Amino acid sequence: MNLKDIHIGKLIHERVNELQMPVARIEKFMKCSEEEIEGMYEQISIDTFYLLRWSKLLEYNFFRVYSAHLILYAPPANPPKKTDQKENLPVFRKNIYTEEVKSFILEKIASKEMTVNEVILKYRIPKTTLHTWIKKA
């Protein structure tokens, strides 16, 4: 899976094919016509309302694809400034490394495309976490 350039429509279509999901069931659940569904398969991005519906229908969290992209390709975040004001949005304390992200990183190391130190520097993965993945692989 290419985590750098995400084409969510293709990923959804692949999952539909894997599950051999009948079009009639998709139409009923998504409340869309077959033409609209086919159009979604062509889209690079999709409205989050529909992405949530697809995730439920296909029992696959498509949002984690974007989370994996953020872990690998987003610039480091600036540490939040301490304020007395309560935050409205939830604060996530840890990155969630999916199996796809782990496989991607371990493949880079195994193919000697990157060294362990390069991975640590580029993707900001803690040294102990990376060494744990390597031991388990």
Coordinates of C-alpha atoms in Angstrom, one line a residue:
M1 CA 0.0 0.0 0.0
N2 CA 1.3 3.4 -0.9
L3 CA 0.9 5.5 2.2
K4 CA 2.4 8.6 0.6
D5 CA -0.1 9.1 -2.2
I6 CA -3.4 7.9 -1.0
H7 CA -6.3 7.2 -3.5
I8 CA -9.1 6.4 -1.1
G9 CA -11.6 5.5 -3.8
K10 CA -9.3 2.7 -5.1
L11 CA -8.8 1.4 -1.6
I12 CA -12.5 1.3 -0.9
H13 CA -13.1 -0.5 -4.2
E14 CA -10.4 -3.0 -3.4
R15 CA -12.1 -3.8 -0.1
V16 CA -15.5 -4.1 -1.7
N17 CA -14.0 -6.6 -4.2
E18 CA -12.2 -8.5 -1.3
L19 CA -15.5 -8.9 0.5
Q20 CA -17.5 -9.5 -2.7
M21 CA -20.0 -7.0 -1.4
P22 CA -23.3 -6.9 -3.4
V23 CA -24.0 -3.6 -5.0
A24 CA -27.6 -3.7 -3.8
R25 CA -26.3 -3.8 -0.2
I26 CA -23.9 -0.9 -0.7
E27 CA -26.7 1.2 -2.3
K28 CA -29.1 0.5 0.5
F29 CA -26.5 1.2 3.3
M30 CA -24.9 4.3 1.6
K31 CA -28.3 5.6 0.4
C32 CA -26.7 6.2 -3.0
S33 CA -27.2 5.1 -6.6
E34 CA -24.8 2.7 -8.3
E35 CA -23.5 5.6 -10.4
E36 CA -22.7 7.6 -7.3
I37 CA -20.9 4.6 -5.7
E38 CA -18.9 4.1 -8.9
G39 CA -18.0 7.8 -8.8
M40 CA -16.7 7.4 -5.2
Y41 CA -14.3 4.7 -6.4
E42 CA -12.8 7.2 -8.8
Q43 CA -12.2 9.9 -6.1
I44 CA -8.8 10.6 -4.6
S45 CA -10.5 12.0 -1.5
I46 CA -13.9 11.6 0.0
D47 CA -16.1 13.4 2.4
T48 CA -15.6 12.1 6.0
F49 CA -19.4 11.4 6.3
Y50 CA -19.1 8.9 3.5
L51 CA -15.7 7.6 4.6
L52 CA -17.2 6.8 8.0
R53 CA -20.1 5.0 6.3
W54 CA -17.7 3.0 4.1
S55 CA -15.6 2.1 7.2
K56 CA -18.7 0.7 9.0
L57 CA -20.0 -1.1 6.0
L58 CA -16.7 -2.7 5.0
E59 CA -15.5 -3.2 8.6
Y60 CA -12.2 -1.5 7.9
N61 CA -11.0 1.8 9.4
F62 CA -10.0 3.9 6.4
F63 CA -9.1 6.8 8.7
R64 CA -6.1 4.8 9.9
V65 CA -4.6 5.0 6.4
Y66 CA -4.5 8.8 6.9
S67 CA -3.1 8.3 10.4
A68 CA -0.3 6.2 9.0
H69 CA 0.4 8.9 6.5
L70 CA 0.6 11.5 9.2
I71 CA 3.0 9.4 11.3
L72 CA 5.4 8.9 8.3
Y73 CA 5.1 12.2 6.4
A74 CA 3.9 15.0 8.7
P75 CA 6.4 17.5 10.0
P76 CA 7.2 17.3 13.7
A77 CA 4.6 19.0 15.8
N78 CA 5.5 22.0 17.9
P79 CA 5.0 21.2 21.6
P80 CA 1.7 22.6 22.8
K81 CA 1.9 25.7 24.9
K82 CA 0.6 25.4 28.5
T83 CA -2.4 27.5 29.1
D84 CA -5.1 27.6 31.7
Q85 CA -7.7 27.3 29.1
K86 CA -9.3 23.9 28.6
E87 CA -8.9 22.3 25.2
N88 CA -12.0 21.5 23.2
L89 CA -10.4 18.9 21.0
P90 CA -9.1 15.5 22.3
V91 CA -5.4 15.3 22.9
F92 CA -3.7 12.2 21.7
R93 CA -0.6 11.3 23.7
K94 CA 0.9 8.5 21.6
N95 CA 1.2 7.8 17.9
I96 CA -0.6 4.6 16.9
Y97 CA 1.8 2.6 14.7
T98 CA -0.3 0.4 12.5
E99 CA 0.9 -2.9 11.1
E100 CA 1.2 -1.3 7.7
V101 CA 3.5 1.4 9.1
K102 CA 5.6 -1.2 10.9
S103 CA 5.9 -3.3 7.8
F104 CA 6.8 -0.3 5.7
I105 CA 9.6 0.7 8.1
L106 CA 10.9 -2.8 8.6
E107 CA 11.0 -3.3 4.8
K108 CA 13.1 -0.1 4.4
I109 CA 15.6 -1.5 6.9
A110 CA 15.6 -5.1 5.5
S111 CA 16.2 -3.9 2.0
K112 CA 19.0 -1.7 3.2
E113 CA 17.2 1.3 1.7
M114 CA 17.6 3.0 5.1
T115 CA 19.6 2.4 8.2
V116 CA 18.1 2.2 11.7
N117 CA 19.5 5.6 12.5
E118 CA 18.1 7.1 9.3
V119 CA 14.6 5.7 10.1
I120 CA 14.8 7.1 13.7
L121 CA 15.8 10.6 12.3
K122 CA 13.4 10.7 9.4
Y123 CA 10.2 9.2 10.9
R124 CA 10.9 10.2 14.6
I125 CA 10.3 6.7 15.8
P126 CA 11.8 6.1 19.3
K127 CA 14.9 3.9 19.2
T128 CA 13.5 1.4 21.7
T129 CA 10.2 1.1 19.8
L130 CA 12.1 0.4 16.5
H131 CA 14.4 -2.2 18.2
T132 CA 11.4 -3.9 19.6
W133 CA 9.8 -4.2 16.1
I134 CA 13.1 -5.6 14.7
K135 CA 13.3 -8.2 17.5
K136 CA 9.8 -9.3 16.9
A137 CA 10.2 -9.5 13.1

